[in-house]
XYZ file of C-alpha atoms in Angstrom:
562
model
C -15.200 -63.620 -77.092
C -14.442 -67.416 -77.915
C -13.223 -69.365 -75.063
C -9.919 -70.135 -76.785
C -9.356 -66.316 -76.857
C -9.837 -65.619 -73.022
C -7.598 -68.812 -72.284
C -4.678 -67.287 -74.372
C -5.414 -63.573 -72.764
C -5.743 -65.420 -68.941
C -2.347 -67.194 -70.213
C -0.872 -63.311 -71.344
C -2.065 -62.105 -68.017
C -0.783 -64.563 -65.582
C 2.955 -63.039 -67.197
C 1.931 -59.487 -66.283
C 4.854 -58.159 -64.073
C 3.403 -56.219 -61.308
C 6.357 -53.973 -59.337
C 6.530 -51.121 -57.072
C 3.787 -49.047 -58.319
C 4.239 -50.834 -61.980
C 1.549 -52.738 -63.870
C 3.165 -54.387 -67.298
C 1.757 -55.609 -69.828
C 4.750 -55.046 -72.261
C 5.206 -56.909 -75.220
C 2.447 -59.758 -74.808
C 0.642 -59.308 -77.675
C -2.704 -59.373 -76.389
C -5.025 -58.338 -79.120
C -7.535 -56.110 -77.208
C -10.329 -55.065 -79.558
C -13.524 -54.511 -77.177
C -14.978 -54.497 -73.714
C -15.466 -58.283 -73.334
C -11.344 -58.797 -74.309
C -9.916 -56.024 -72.483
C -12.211 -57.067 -69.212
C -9.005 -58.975 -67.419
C -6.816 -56.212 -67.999
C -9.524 -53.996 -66.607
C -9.999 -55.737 -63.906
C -6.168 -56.204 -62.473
C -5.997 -52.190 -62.975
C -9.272 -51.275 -61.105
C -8.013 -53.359 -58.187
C -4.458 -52.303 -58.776
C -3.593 -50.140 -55.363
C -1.225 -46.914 -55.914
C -0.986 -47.685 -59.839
C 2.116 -45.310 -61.171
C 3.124 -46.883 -64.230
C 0.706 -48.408 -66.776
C 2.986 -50.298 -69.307
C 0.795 -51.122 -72.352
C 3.574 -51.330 -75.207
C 3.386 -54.309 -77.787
C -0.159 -55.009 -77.762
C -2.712 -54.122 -79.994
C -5.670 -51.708 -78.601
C -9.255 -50.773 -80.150
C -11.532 -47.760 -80.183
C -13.669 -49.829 -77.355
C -11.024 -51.017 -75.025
C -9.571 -47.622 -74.648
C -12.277 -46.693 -73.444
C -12.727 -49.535 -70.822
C -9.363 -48.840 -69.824
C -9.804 -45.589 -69.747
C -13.071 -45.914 -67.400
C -10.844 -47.889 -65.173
C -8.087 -45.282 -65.143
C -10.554 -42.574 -63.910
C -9.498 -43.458 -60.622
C -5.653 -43.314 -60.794
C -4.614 -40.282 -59.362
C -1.217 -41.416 -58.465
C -0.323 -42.588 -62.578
C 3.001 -40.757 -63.165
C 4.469 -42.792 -66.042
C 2.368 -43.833 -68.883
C 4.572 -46.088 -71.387
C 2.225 -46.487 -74.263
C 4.404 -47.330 -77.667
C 3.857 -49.806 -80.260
C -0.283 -49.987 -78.889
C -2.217 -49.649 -81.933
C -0.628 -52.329 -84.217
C -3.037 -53.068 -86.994
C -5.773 -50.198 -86.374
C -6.981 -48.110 -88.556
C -5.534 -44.197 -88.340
C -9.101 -42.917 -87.976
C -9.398 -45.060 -84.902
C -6.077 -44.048 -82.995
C -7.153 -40.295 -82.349
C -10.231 -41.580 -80.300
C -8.431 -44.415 -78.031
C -6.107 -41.866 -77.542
C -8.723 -38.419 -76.370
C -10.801 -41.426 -74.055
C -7.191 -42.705 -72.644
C -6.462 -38.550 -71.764
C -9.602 -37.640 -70.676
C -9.613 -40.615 -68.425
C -6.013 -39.075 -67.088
C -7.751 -35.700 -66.498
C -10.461 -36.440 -64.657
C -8.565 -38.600 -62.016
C -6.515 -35.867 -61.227
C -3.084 -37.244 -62.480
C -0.052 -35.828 -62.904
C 2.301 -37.582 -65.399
C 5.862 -37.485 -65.505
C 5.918 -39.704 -68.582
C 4.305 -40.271 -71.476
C 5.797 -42.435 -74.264
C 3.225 -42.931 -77.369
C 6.148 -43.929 -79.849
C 6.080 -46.232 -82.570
C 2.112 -45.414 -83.217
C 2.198 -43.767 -86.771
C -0.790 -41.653 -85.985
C 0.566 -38.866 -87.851
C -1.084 -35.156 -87.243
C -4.894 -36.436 -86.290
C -3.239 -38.500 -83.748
C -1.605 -34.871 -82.371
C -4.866 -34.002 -81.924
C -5.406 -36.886 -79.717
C -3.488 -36.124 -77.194
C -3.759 -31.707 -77.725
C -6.014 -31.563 -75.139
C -3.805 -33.790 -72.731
C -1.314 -31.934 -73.058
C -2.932 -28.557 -72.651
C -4.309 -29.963 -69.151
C -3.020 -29.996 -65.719
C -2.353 -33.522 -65.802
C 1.016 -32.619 -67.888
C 1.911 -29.478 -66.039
C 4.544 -31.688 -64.264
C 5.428 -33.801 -67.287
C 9.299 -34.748 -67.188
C 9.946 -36.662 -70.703
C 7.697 -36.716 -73.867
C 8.468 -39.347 -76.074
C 7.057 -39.761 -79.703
C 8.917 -41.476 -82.210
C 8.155 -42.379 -85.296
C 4.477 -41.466 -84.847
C 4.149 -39.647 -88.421
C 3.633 -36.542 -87.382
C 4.693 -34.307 -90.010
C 4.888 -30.127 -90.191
C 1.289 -29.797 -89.194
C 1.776 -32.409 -85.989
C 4.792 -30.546 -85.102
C 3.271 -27.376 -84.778
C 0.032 -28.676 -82.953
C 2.360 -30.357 -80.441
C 4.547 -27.161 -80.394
C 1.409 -25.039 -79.256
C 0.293 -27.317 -76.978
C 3.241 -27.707 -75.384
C 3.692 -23.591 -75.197
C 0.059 -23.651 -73.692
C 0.772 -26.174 -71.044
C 4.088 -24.081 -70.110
C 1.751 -20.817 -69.776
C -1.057 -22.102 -67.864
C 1.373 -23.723 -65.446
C 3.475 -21.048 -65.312
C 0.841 -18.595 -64.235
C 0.146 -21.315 -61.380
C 3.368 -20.764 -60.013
C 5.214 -24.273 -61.600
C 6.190 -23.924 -64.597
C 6.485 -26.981 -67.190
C 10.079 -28.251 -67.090
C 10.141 -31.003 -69.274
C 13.346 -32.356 -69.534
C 13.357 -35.147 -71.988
C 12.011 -34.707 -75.940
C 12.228 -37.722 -78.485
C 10.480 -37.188 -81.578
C 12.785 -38.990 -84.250
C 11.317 -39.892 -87.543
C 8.249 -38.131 -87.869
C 9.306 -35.591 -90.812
C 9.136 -32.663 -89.032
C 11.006 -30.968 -91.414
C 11.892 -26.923 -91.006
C 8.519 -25.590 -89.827
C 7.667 -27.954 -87.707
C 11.135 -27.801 -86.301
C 10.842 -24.146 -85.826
C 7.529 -24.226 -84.055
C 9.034 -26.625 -81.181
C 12.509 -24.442 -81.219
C 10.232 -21.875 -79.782
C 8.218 -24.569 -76.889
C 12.069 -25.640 -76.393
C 13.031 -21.917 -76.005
C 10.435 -20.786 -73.519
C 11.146 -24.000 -71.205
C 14.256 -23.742 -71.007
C 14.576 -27.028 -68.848
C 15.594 -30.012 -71.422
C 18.698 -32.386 -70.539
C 17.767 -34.441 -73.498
C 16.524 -33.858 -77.171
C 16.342 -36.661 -80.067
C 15.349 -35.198 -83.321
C 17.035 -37.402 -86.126
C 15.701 -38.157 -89.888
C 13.020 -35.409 -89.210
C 13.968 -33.610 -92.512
C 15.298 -30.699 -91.174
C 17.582 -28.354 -92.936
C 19.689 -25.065 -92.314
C 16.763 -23.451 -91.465
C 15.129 -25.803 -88.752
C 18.788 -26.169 -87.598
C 19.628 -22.936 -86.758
C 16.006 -22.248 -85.062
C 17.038 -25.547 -82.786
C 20.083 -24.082 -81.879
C 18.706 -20.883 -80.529
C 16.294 -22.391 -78.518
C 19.287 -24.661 -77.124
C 21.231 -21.917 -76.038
C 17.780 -21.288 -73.483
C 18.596 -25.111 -72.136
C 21.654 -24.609 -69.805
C 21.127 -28.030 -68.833
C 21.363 -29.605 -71.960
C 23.600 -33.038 -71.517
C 22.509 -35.398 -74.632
C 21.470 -33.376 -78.651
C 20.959 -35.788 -81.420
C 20.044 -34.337 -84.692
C 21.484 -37.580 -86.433
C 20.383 -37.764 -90.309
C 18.919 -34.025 -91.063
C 21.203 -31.657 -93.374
C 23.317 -28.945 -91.788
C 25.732 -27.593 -94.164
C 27.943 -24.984 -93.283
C 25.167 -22.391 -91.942
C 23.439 -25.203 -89.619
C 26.953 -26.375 -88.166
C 28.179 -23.037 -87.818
C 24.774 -21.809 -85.472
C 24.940 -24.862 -83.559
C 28.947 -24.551 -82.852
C 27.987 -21.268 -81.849
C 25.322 -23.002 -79.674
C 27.210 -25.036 -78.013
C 29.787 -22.925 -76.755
C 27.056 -21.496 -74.522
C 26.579 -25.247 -73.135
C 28.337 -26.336 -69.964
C 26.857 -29.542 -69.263
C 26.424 -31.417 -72.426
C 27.892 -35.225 -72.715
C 26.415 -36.714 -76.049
C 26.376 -35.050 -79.321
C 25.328 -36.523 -82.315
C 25.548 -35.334 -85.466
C 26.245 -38.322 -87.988
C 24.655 -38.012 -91.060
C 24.186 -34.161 -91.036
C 26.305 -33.395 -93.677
C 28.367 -31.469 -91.289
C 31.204 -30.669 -93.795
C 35.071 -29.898 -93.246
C 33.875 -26.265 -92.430
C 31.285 -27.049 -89.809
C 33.758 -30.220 -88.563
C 36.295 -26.976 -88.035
C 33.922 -24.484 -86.173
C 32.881 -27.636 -83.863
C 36.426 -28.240 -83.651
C 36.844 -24.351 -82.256
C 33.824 -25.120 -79.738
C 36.121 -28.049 -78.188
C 38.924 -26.275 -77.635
C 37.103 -23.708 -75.535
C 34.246 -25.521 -73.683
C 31.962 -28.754 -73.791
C 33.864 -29.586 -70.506
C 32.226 -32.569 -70.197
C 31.577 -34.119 -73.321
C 31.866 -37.833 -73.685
C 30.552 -39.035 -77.023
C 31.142 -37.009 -80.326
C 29.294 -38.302 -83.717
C 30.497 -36.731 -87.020
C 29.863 -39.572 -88.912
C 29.190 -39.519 -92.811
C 29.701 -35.741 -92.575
C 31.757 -35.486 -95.883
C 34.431 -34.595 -93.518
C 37.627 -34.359 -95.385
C 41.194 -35.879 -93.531
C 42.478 -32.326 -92.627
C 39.862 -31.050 -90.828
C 39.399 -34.723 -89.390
C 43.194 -33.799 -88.256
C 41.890 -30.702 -86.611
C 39.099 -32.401 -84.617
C 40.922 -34.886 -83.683
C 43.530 -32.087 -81.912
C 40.614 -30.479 -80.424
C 39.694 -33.132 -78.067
C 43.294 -33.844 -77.019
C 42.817 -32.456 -73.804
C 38.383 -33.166 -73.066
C 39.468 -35.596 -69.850
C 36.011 -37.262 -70.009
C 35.543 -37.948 -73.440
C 34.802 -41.631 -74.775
C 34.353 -41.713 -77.974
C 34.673 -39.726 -81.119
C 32.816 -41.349 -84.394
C 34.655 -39.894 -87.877
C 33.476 -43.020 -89.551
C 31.732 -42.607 -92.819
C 33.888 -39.866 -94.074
C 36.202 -38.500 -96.733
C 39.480 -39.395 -95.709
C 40.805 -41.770 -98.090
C 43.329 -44.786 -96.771
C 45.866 -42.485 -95.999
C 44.093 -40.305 -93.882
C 42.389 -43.009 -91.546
C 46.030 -43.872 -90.698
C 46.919 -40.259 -90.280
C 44.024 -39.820 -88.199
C 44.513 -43.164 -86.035
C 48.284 -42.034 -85.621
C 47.552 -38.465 -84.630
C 45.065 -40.597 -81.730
C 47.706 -42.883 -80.892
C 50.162 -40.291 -80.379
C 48.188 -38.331 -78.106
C 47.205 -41.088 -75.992
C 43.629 -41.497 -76.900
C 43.269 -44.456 -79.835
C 40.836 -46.184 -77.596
C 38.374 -43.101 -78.236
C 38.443 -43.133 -81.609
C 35.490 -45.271 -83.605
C 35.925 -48.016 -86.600
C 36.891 -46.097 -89.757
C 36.057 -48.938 -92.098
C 33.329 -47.429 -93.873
C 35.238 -44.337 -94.861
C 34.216 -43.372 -98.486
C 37.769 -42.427 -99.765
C 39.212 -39.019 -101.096
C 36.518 -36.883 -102.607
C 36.778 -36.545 -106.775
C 37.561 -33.109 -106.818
C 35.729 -31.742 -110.309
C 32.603 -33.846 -108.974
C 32.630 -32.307 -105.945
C 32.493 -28.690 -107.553
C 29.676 -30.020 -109.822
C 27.756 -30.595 -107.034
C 28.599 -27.760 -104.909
C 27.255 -25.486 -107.703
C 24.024 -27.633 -107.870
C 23.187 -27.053 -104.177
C 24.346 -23.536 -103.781
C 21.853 -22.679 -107.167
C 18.832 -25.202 -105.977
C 19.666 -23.442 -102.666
C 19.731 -20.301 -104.236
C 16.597 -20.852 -106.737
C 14.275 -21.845 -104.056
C 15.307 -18.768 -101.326
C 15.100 -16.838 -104.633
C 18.764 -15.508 -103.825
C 20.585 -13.731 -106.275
C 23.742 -15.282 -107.455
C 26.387 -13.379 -106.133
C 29.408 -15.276 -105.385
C 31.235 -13.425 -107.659
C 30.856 -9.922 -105.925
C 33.203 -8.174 -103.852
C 32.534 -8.107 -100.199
C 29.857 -5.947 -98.906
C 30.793 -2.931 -97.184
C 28.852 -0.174 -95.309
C 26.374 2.383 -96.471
C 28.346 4.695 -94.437
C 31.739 3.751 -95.490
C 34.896 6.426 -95.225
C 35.108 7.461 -99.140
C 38.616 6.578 -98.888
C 38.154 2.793 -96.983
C 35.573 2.018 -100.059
C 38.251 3.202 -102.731
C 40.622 1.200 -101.369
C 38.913 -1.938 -100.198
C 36.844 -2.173 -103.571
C 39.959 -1.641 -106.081
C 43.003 -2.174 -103.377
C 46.715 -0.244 -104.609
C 49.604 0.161 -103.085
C 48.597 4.143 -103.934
C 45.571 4.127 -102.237
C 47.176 1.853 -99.202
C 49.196 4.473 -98.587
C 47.586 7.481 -99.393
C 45.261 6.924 -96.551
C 48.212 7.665 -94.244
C 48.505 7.320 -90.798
C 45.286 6.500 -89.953
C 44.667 3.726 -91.936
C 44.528 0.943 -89.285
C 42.451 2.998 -87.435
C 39.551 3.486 -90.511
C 39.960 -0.078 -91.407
C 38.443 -0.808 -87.639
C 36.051 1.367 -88.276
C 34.924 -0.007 -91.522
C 35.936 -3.654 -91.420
C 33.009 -6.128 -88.971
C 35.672 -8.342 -87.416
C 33.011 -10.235 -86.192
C 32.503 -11.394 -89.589
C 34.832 -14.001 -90.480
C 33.976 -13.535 -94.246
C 34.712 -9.694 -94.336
C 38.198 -10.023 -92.277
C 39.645 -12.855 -94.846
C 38.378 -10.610 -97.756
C 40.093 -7.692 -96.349
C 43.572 -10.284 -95.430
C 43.311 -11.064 -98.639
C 43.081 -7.813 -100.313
C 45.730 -5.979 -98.202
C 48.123 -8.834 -98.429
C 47.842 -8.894 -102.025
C 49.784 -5.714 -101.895
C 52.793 -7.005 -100.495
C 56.409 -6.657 -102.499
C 59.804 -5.479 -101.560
C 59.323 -1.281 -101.089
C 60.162 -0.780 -97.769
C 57.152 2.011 -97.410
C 54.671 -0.475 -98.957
C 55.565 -3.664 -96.935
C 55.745 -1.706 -93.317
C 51.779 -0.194 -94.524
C 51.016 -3.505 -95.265
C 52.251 -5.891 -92.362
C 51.330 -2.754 -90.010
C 48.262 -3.066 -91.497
C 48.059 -6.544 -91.289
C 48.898 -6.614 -87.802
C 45.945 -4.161 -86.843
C 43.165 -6.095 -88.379
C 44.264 -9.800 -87.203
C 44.793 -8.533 -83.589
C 41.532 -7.490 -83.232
C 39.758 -10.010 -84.949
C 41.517 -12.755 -82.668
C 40.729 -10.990 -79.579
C 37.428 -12.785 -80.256
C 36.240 -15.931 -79.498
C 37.726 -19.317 -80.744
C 34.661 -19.836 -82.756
C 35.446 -16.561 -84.550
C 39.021 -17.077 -85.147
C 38.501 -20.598 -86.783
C 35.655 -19.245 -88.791
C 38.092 -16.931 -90.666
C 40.734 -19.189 -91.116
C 38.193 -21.716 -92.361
C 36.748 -19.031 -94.691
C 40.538 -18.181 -95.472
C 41.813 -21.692 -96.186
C 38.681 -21.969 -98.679
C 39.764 -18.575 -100.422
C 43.004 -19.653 -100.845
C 41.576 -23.395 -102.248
C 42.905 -25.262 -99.285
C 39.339 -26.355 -98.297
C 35.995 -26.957 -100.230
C 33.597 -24.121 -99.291
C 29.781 -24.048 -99.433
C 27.785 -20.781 -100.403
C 29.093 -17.597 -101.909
C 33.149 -17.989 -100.690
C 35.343 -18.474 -103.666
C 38.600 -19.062 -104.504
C 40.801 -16.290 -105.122
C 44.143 -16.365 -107.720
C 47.205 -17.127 -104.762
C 49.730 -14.797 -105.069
C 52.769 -15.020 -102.889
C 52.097 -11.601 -100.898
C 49.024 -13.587 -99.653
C 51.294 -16.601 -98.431
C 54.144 -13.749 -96.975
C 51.855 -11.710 -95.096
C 50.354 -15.014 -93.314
C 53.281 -16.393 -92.592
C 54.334 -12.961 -90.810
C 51.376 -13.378 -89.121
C 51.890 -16.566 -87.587
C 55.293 -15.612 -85.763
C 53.132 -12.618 -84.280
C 52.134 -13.333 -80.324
C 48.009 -12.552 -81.374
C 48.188 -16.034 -83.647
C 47.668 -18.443 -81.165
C 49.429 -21.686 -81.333
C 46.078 -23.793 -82.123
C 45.409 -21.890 -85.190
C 49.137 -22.142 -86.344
C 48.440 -26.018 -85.739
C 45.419 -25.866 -87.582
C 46.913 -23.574 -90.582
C 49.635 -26.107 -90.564
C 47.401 -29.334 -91.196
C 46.313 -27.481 -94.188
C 49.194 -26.093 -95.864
C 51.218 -29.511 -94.821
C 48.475 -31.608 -96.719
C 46.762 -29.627 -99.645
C 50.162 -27.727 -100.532
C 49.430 -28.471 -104.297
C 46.722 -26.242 -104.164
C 49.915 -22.985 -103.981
C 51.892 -24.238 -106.384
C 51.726 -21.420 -108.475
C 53.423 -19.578 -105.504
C 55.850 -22.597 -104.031
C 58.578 -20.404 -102.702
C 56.343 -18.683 -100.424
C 54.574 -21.964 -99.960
C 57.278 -23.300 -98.685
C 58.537 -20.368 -96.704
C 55.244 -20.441 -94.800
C 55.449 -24.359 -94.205
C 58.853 -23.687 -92.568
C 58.132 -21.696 -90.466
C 54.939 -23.295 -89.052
C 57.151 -26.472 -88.434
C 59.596 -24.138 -86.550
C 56.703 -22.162 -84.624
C 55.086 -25.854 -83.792
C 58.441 -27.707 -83.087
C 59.268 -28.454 -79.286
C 61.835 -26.436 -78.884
C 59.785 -23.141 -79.541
């Protein structure tokens, strides 16, 4: 090593900042390629007393001084934290998989027991996995707290090595008697995508101890999603979930609403850049209104969140005491819904909560939006090799009553009434109000129905009145999912997936506005309808008196007074 070299590494290590238990070397560059340049560095470790932190982030390392470091590691057996990011700057991928098994093995065989291990910002991508398999499988990590590996490259096959590592370690510890609880997971930007996703929902599931989990831009659609949110439900601890920049959609947003409302303790969601939707924004919506206790930070930015349901979330965290700030930015509200939306803040006390709007990306074109629903739902579609059936009538039963199916595929008023007496009671029976899909589909076809006989209209609010009290004995989730799926049937809301609109007619508009003076509508979900009807009215023209009918008497059931 040239004597200008060891000057400028004696200069880098006379900077090292040596605290309780810490040795740092952060950010100084050193350029450690062999034995002879790492031998300083060595040096201060091997006489280093009670060593539990090793910082080696921001420097460069090589095949050969990993493994002098390693040597000197060997006797560490108090190392807890190893912060290792940004250490192979320049190297060559082939190399970083061998520093990395000498720097573990070294770990192993002094008898350490990490709590941290931070290898972020190392691109090593899925040989590098392999690097650190073996670590990970070992005893040293059976008491490892937070895992942290950003932008390290590792891609489907790298997810699923660490997943099955990390499942491995959790065994072997558990059959010792202490379990692995790791508590913090970062593993942004390493394209992950569904499978890999899935594999770790599954380590994530069977620990069941994370507070903390940063996934963004890992690729990850519906599919990955909804695996994630299942193994969240298993985290009852759970306090910060960033997903930032994957793709929900509607079926994503709607498992991890349902998710959530499982989730006592969580205080930082993040979501921007999910494509979240006005549908998802409105099942998240139904999650606040009935837990997340302690939520601070919500992030629906660049969602393609429309101003109503921006409305809606906006109400639904009215009354979350410790919340801090909610992020809408990056939407589709248009100038007249940011000031709608920073009113509706202002007037419930909580402006200061609410994040810049200023790069809101204005009212969605309407006939371009359709375009390009129709080109997800048939790549969607195409590549899940779904049949196209958007068109169909809802599903029913194998087993359904001969008389439900008549009805419910081809409703009359003939058939409504021949069924008699007992036709609330086979509705229940044959009608999944759990699914918020089949109860507006079965609103919609009873209500259709409605006219002036006095027979008819008592079947049909009776009716009515059967099926919506049952379906909102569930939970808030549930409710909100049907109205959602409702509002998009009746082209008050853009809907993903096989939910189309239906031709309004004003026993539709009648029946719900009977509904909503009922005591089983609660007053949220009048408030919600109302947001709707009050700002996409347009969309019932075709049947304006009962349009209007039904907006007067929301404002009457949602005025003061009432």
């Amino acid at each position: 090593m040239a004597s200008d070299d060891i000057a400028l590494l004696a200069e880098a290590l006379s900077k090292t900042h040596v605290g309780y238990g810490e040795l740092s070397y952060k950010g100084q560059g050193l350029k450690l390629d062999n034995t002879e340049s790492a031998k300083e560095l060595v040096r201060e470790i091997e006489e280093y007393q009670g060593l539990r932190a090793l910082r080696l982030e921001g420097n460069t390392v090589g095949v050969e001084a990993a493994q002098a470091i390693a040597k000197a590691l060997e006797c560490k057996d108090q190392l807890q934290s190893c912060h290792w990011s940004d250490m192979f700057t320049g190297r060559l991928r082939s190399e970083i998989p061998t520093a990395l098994k000498s720097l573990g093995s070294a770990l192993m065989t002094a008898g350490a027991r990490l709590r941290e291990l931070d290898l972020s910002d190392n691109a090593f991508g899925p040989d590098g996995v392999k690097g650190i398999e073996t670590l990970l499988k070992s005893s040293a990590c059976h008491s490892l707290q937070e895992l942290r590996l950003n932008n390290c490259g590792m891609g489907i096959g790298g997810g699923k090595i660490l997943a099955a590592a990390l499942t491995e370690c959790h065994e072997q510890s558990s059959a010792l008697g202490a379990p692995l609880k790791l508590k913090v997971f970062q593993a942004g930007r390493n394209r992950l995508e569904n499978e890999g996703a899935t594999a770790l929902a599954l380590a994530f599931q069977l620990m069941g101890s994370l507070e903390e989990v940063h996934m963004p831009q890992n690729g990850i659609n519906h599919a990955g999603v909804t695996a994630l949110a299942t193994a969240m439900q298993h985290n009852p601890h759970l306090r910060i979930l960033n997903l930032n920049d994957n793709t929900f959609t509607k079926r994503g947003a709607l498992a991890m609403a349902q998710a959530l409302r499982h989730l006592r303790t969580v205080q930082v969601i993040n979501f921007g850049d999910c494509l979240v939707r006005s549908e998802g924004a409105i099942a998240l919506s139904a999650v606040l209104r009935e837990g997340l206790p302690t939520l601070k930070e919500l992030n629906l930015s660049f969602g393609e969140i429309t101003e109503a349901a921006a409305l809606v979330l906006a109400q639904a965290v009215q009354d979350k005491p410790h919340m801090e700030k909610l992020d809408l930015n990056g939407n589709c509200l248009g100038e007249e819904g940011c000031e709608a939306l920073k009113e509706t803040m202002d007037n419930m006390d909580r402006a200061d909560i609410l994040a810049s709007l200023s790069d809101d990306e204005g009212e969605p074109d309407e006939d371009e939006e359709e375009e390009v629903e129709d080109e997800e739902n048939g790549k969607e579609m195409k590549e899940n090799g779904v049949k196209d059936e958007r068109e169909s009538p809802v599903k029913l039963e194998p087993n359904c009553h001969p008389e439900i199916l008549s009805f419910l595929s081809s409703p009359t008023a003939e058939t409504l009434l021949k069924l008699g007496d007992n036709r609330t009671g086979l509705l229940q029976q044959h009608v999944d109000v759990s699914d918020p899909d089949k109860v507006a589909d079965a609103f919609l076809r009873i209500s259709s129905l409605y006219s002036d006989d006095h027979e008819v209209k008592k079947a049909v609010l009776e009716t009515i009145d059967i099926l919506l009290k049952k379906a909102f004995s569930g939970s808030s989730l549930q409710t909100y999912s049907f109205l959602s799926t409702l509002l998009v049937m009746l082209g008050l809301l853009k809907g993903e997936g096989k939910v189309k609109k239906v031709q309004v007619l004003p026993g539709h508009l009648l029946v719900l506005e009977h509904a909503v003076q009922q005591d089983y509508f609660p007053q949220d979900h009048a408030t919600l309808l109302d947001t709707f009807v009050a700002r996409h009215g347009k969309a019932l023209k075709s049947c304006s008196h009962a349009r209007d009918s039904l907006k007067s008497t929301l404002e009457r059931r949602l005025s003061p007074e009432c």
